[in-house]
Amino acid sequence: MLSPGEFVSFYAQAGAKKAANGADRLAFSAVLAGFYIASGAVVSNTAGHLLTNAGLSRVLCGLLFPFGLIMVIVTGAELFTGNCMITISLLEKKASLAGMVRNLVIVYLGNLVGAVLLAAAIVYCGQLDLSGGALAVHTIRTAAAKCAIPFGKAVVMGILCNVLVCAGVMCSLCGKSLPGRAIGAFVPVSFFVIGGFEHCVANMYYIPAGLLAARVPEYARLAQEAGVNLSLLNLGGFFTNLIPVTIGNIIGGCGFGALIWAAQRQKPN
């Protein structure tokens, strides 16, 4: 595997390439990454929707969700949270601030498109009918709970999440074999899911899926009968979550990249 110092040199070049990529290539790769991360959310929701033990549910989700990031890395897709480490390229003077911001904006929007498209497909194809609509209730409850997270807590949960996501990207890219890359991505991402931290791209699936499900009369009725509070589950609630979580993810990811660069950069002789 690459040493941390070798990783910094490697990612400085890789991040520079990301910052210089064409807008169309970034957008298509970002839609794919949004789909992959949302797929991890779909599988996690489906597997755990009948579990009443919160700890057990988180552990199960933590074992399944990381495969989304593994697919992102193996296929070369573009993920907003991982790309916050382009900070390394910026500090190594291999990329410009404008290039980094351009990459993050295009990738963020592409991730949103990919995640929301999958959310719409899941809701309107009837996949949430599972267990007599219990999966729909779980999806709506999860989205409503995320919309109710206070701003400050969402920022902190976003910071903690992306430190681990970027650690997963680093550990994965340090590997020189497919199993090594998969294990490197798996463990840190599993930790953030079990810890209950907040990932903006995952929430681009979780909340829109709940919003769309709540617009289906039968799903809304089942959710209300289950005692789910739908008052905050609206477009405003989506942005109330997405904005602070995104801010936290940026701080955590850029901060992680800067810390790794400061600690492990190879100084000239």
XYZ file of C-alpha atoms in Angstrom:
269
model
C 0.000 0.000 0.000
C 1.001 3.625 -0.363
C 2.446 5.327 2.692
C 0.640 8.468 3.910
C 3.368 10.623 2.368
C 3.084 8.807 -0.948
C -0.678 9.221 -0.795
C -0.342 13.009 -0.449
C 1.827 13.134 -3.580
C -0.526 10.791 -5.426
C -3.680 12.675 -4.489
C -2.124 16.056 -5.305
C -1.929 14.875 -8.918
C -5.301 13.104 -8.865
C -7.045 16.130 -7.351
C -5.482 18.408 -9.950
C -6.924 16.184 -12.672
C -10.341 16.301 -10.999
C -10.215 20.096 -10.869
C -9.333 20.291 -14.571
C -11.872 17.749 -15.868
C -14.495 18.899 -18.357
C -17.896 19.882 -16.997
C -19.747 17.168 -18.926
C -17.443 14.420 -17.683
C -17.727 15.659 -14.096
C -21.506 15.889 -14.319
C -22.013 12.370 -15.694
C -19.591 10.868 -13.169
C -21.301 12.787 -10.368
C -24.766 11.516 -11.320
C -23.348 7.991 -11.172
C -21.852 8.600 -7.725
C -25.137 10.032 -6.451
C -26.857 6.867 -7.667
C -24.295 4.619 -5.945
C -24.525 6.384 -2.581
C -28.315 6.417 -2.826
C -28.214 2.689 -3.602
C -26.404 2.136 -0.315
C -29.189 4.071 1.408
C -31.880 2.016 -0.357
C -30.303 -1.263 0.744
C -29.788 -0.009 4.316
C -33.397 1.173 4.590
C -34.759 -2.043 3.130
C -32.692 -4.333 5.340
C -33.410 -2.502 8.581
C -36.958 -1.230 8.182
C -38.527 -3.734 10.603
C -35.843 -3.589 13.301
C -36.937 -1.849 16.509
C -33.527 -2.021 18.216
C -31.791 1.212 17.171
C -28.286 -0.083 17.853
C -28.804 -3.276 15.881
C -30.355 -1.314 13.025
C -27.344 1.002 12.833
C -24.908 -1.894 12.860
C -26.774 -3.596 10.004
C -26.851 -0.358 7.999
C -23.155 0.156 8.760
C -22.376 -3.221 7.209
C -24.307 -2.469 4.007
C -24.060 1.254 3.245
C -20.248 1.374 2.632
C -20.563 -0.611 -0.584
C -21.871 2.579 -2.168
C -18.528 4.318 -1.616
C -16.643 1.228 -2.765
C -18.521 1.377 -6.085
C -17.765 5.109 -6.368
C -14.027 4.520 -5.969
C -13.768 1.433 -8.162
C -15.707 3.021 -11.046
C -13.973 6.402 -10.808
C -17.205 8.291 -10.132
C -17.147 11.806 -8.647
C -18.408 12.242 -5.081
C -18.739 15.701 -3.527
C -17.686 14.700 -0.019
C -14.567 12.846 -1.131
C -13.607 15.630 -3.545
C -13.284 18.041 -0.625
C -9.787 16.541 -0.352
C -8.797 18.485 -3.480
C -7.568 20.797 -0.704
C -4.395 18.695 -0.906
C -3.899 19.644 -4.568
C -4.608 23.273 -3.694
C -2.001 23.300 -0.923
C 0.510 21.538 -3.188
C -0.181 24.265 -5.795
C -1.291 21.688 -8.345
C -4.848 23.069 -8.568
C -6.423 26.509 -8.262
C -9.151 27.529 -5.824
C -11.421 28.333 -8.774
C -10.867 24.842 -10.200
C -11.653 23.219 -6.875
C -14.834 25.258 -6.366
C -15.930 24.544 -9.957
C -15.447 20.814 -9.387
C -17.356 20.811 -6.099
C -20.320 22.786 -7.464
C -20.728 20.593 -10.575
C -20.252 17.372 -8.624
C -22.663 18.453 -5.867
C -25.418 19.146 -8.388
C -24.709 15.902 -10.242
C -24.821 13.898 -7.004
C -28.171 15.534 -6.226
C -29.603 14.539 -9.608
C -28.456 10.934 -9.272
C -29.790 10.537 -5.743
C -33.151 12.198 -6.402
C -33.720 10.167 -9.575
C -33.229 6.956 -7.629
C -35.524 8.227 -4.852
C -38.275 8.895 -7.397
C -37.785 5.493 -9.018
C -37.968 3.703 -5.660
C -41.132 5.512 -4.557
C -43.076 5.314 -7.797
C -42.137 1.755 -8.767
C -43.750 0.464 -5.579
C -40.604 -0.809 -3.850
C -41.808 0.835 -0.618
C -44.849 -1.469 -0.546
C -42.649 -4.056 1.189
C -44.057 -5.431 4.474
C -47.475 -3.937 3.845
C -46.052 -0.422 3.455
C -43.814 -0.623 6.538
C -40.818 0.282 4.383
C -42.646 3.424 3.248
C -43.344 4.364 6.876
C -39.692 3.791 7.790
C -38.559 5.917 4.827
C -40.891 8.776 5.797
C -39.922 8.555 9.477
C -36.207 8.672 8.622
C -36.677 11.740 6.403
C -38.820 13.540 8.996
C -36.226 12.875 11.715
C -33.451 14.317 9.548
C -35.505 17.466 8.847
C -35.871 17.984 12.605
C -32.118 17.993 13.394
C -31.054 21.409 14.815
C -28.683 23.486 12.658
C -25.680 23.291 14.993
C -25.970 19.562 15.536
C -26.304 18.975 11.779
C -23.074 20.935 11.158
C -21.137 18.944 13.763
C -22.558 15.627 12.539
C -21.555 16.670 9.017
C -17.985 17.452 10.099
C -17.562 14.113 11.851
C -19.075 12.264 8.914
C -16.753 13.662 6.280
C -13.612 13.208 8.331
C -14.442 9.499 8.232
C -15.545 9.491 4.579
C -12.305 11.164 3.511
C -10.347 8.767 5.721
C -12.137 5.976 3.843
C -11.206 7.489 0.488
C -7.583 7.839 1.624
C -7.372 4.292 2.999
C -8.956 2.954 -0.174
C -6.685 4.828 -2.560
C -3.638 3.710 -0.572
C -4.502 0.114 -1.467
C -2.913 -1.508 -4.503
C -5.421 -4.348 -4.874
C -9.205 -4.496 -5.166
C -9.670 -6.204 -1.754
C -7.366 -3.642 -0.134
C -9.263 -0.754 -1.670
C -12.614 -2.216 -0.644
C -11.573 -2.813 2.974
C -9.986 0.641 3.170
C -13.264 2.297 2.179
C -15.473 -0.033 4.178
C -14.314 0.466 7.757
C -14.387 4.290 8.138
C -17.717 4.590 6.312
C -19.183 1.825 8.458
C -18.084 3.829 11.511
C -19.854 7.014 10.358
C -23.097 5.154 9.665
C -23.094 3.363 13.019
C -22.212 6.643 14.735
C -25.259 8.294 13.165
C -23.320 11.084 11.444
C -24.781 13.100 8.546
C -23.735 12.788 4.882
C -25.169 15.344 2.464
C -25.245 13.033 -0.572
C -26.920 10.227 1.387
C -29.478 12.778 2.595
C -30.108 13.720 -1.040
C -31.746 10.292 -1.172
C -33.166 9.861 2.333
C -35.126 13.117 2.484
C -36.453 13.284 -1.112
C -37.522 9.627 -0.805
C -39.471 10.505 2.334
C -40.907 13.652 0.744
C -42.104 11.783 -2.340
C -43.432 8.862 -0.284
C -45.440 11.272 1.890
C -47.175 12.540 -1.255
C -48.560 9.051 -1.919
C -51.890 9.018 -0.038
C -51.638 5.422 1.189
C -48.069 5.888 2.439
C -48.995 9.174 4.156
C -51.951 7.507 5.879
C -49.803 4.650 7.165
C -47.153 7.098 8.414
C -49.720 9.203 10.282
C -51.225 6.078 11.854
C -47.710 5.129 12.990
C -47.362 8.511 14.709
C -44.856 10.096 12.311
C -44.830 13.910 12.521
C -45.048 15.156 8.933
C -45.090 18.875 9.772
C -41.385 19.412 9.043
C -41.250 17.067 6.064
C -41.328 19.551 3.200
C -38.937 21.246 0.799
C -37.979 23.777 3.463
C -37.159 20.943 5.855
C -34.971 19.358 3.177
C -32.832 22.482 2.870
C -32.881 22.995 6.643
C -30.990 19.705 6.819
C -28.986 19.843 3.595
C -27.422 23.282 4.119
C -25.848 22.700 7.567
C -24.864 19.124 6.721
C -23.162 20.338 3.533
C -21.335 23.052 5.497
C -20.181 20.447 8.002
C -19.091 18.051 5.260
C -17.030 20.804 3.607
C -15.340 21.719 6.899
C -14.652 18.082 7.755
C -13.412 17.071 4.309
C -11.296 20.142 3.570
C -9.972 20.120 7.127
C -9.015 16.455 6.883
C -7.211 17.064 3.596
C -5.322 20.032 5.047
C -4.323 18.089 8.182
C -3.076 15.096 6.181
C -1.107 17.429 3.902
C 0.435 19.292 6.855
C 1.375 16.083 8.663
C 2.497 13.875 5.769
C 3.668 16.057 2.875
C 7.059 15.202 1.485
C 9.252 18.224 2.080
C 11.856 19.114 -0.552
C 15.450 18.347 0.351
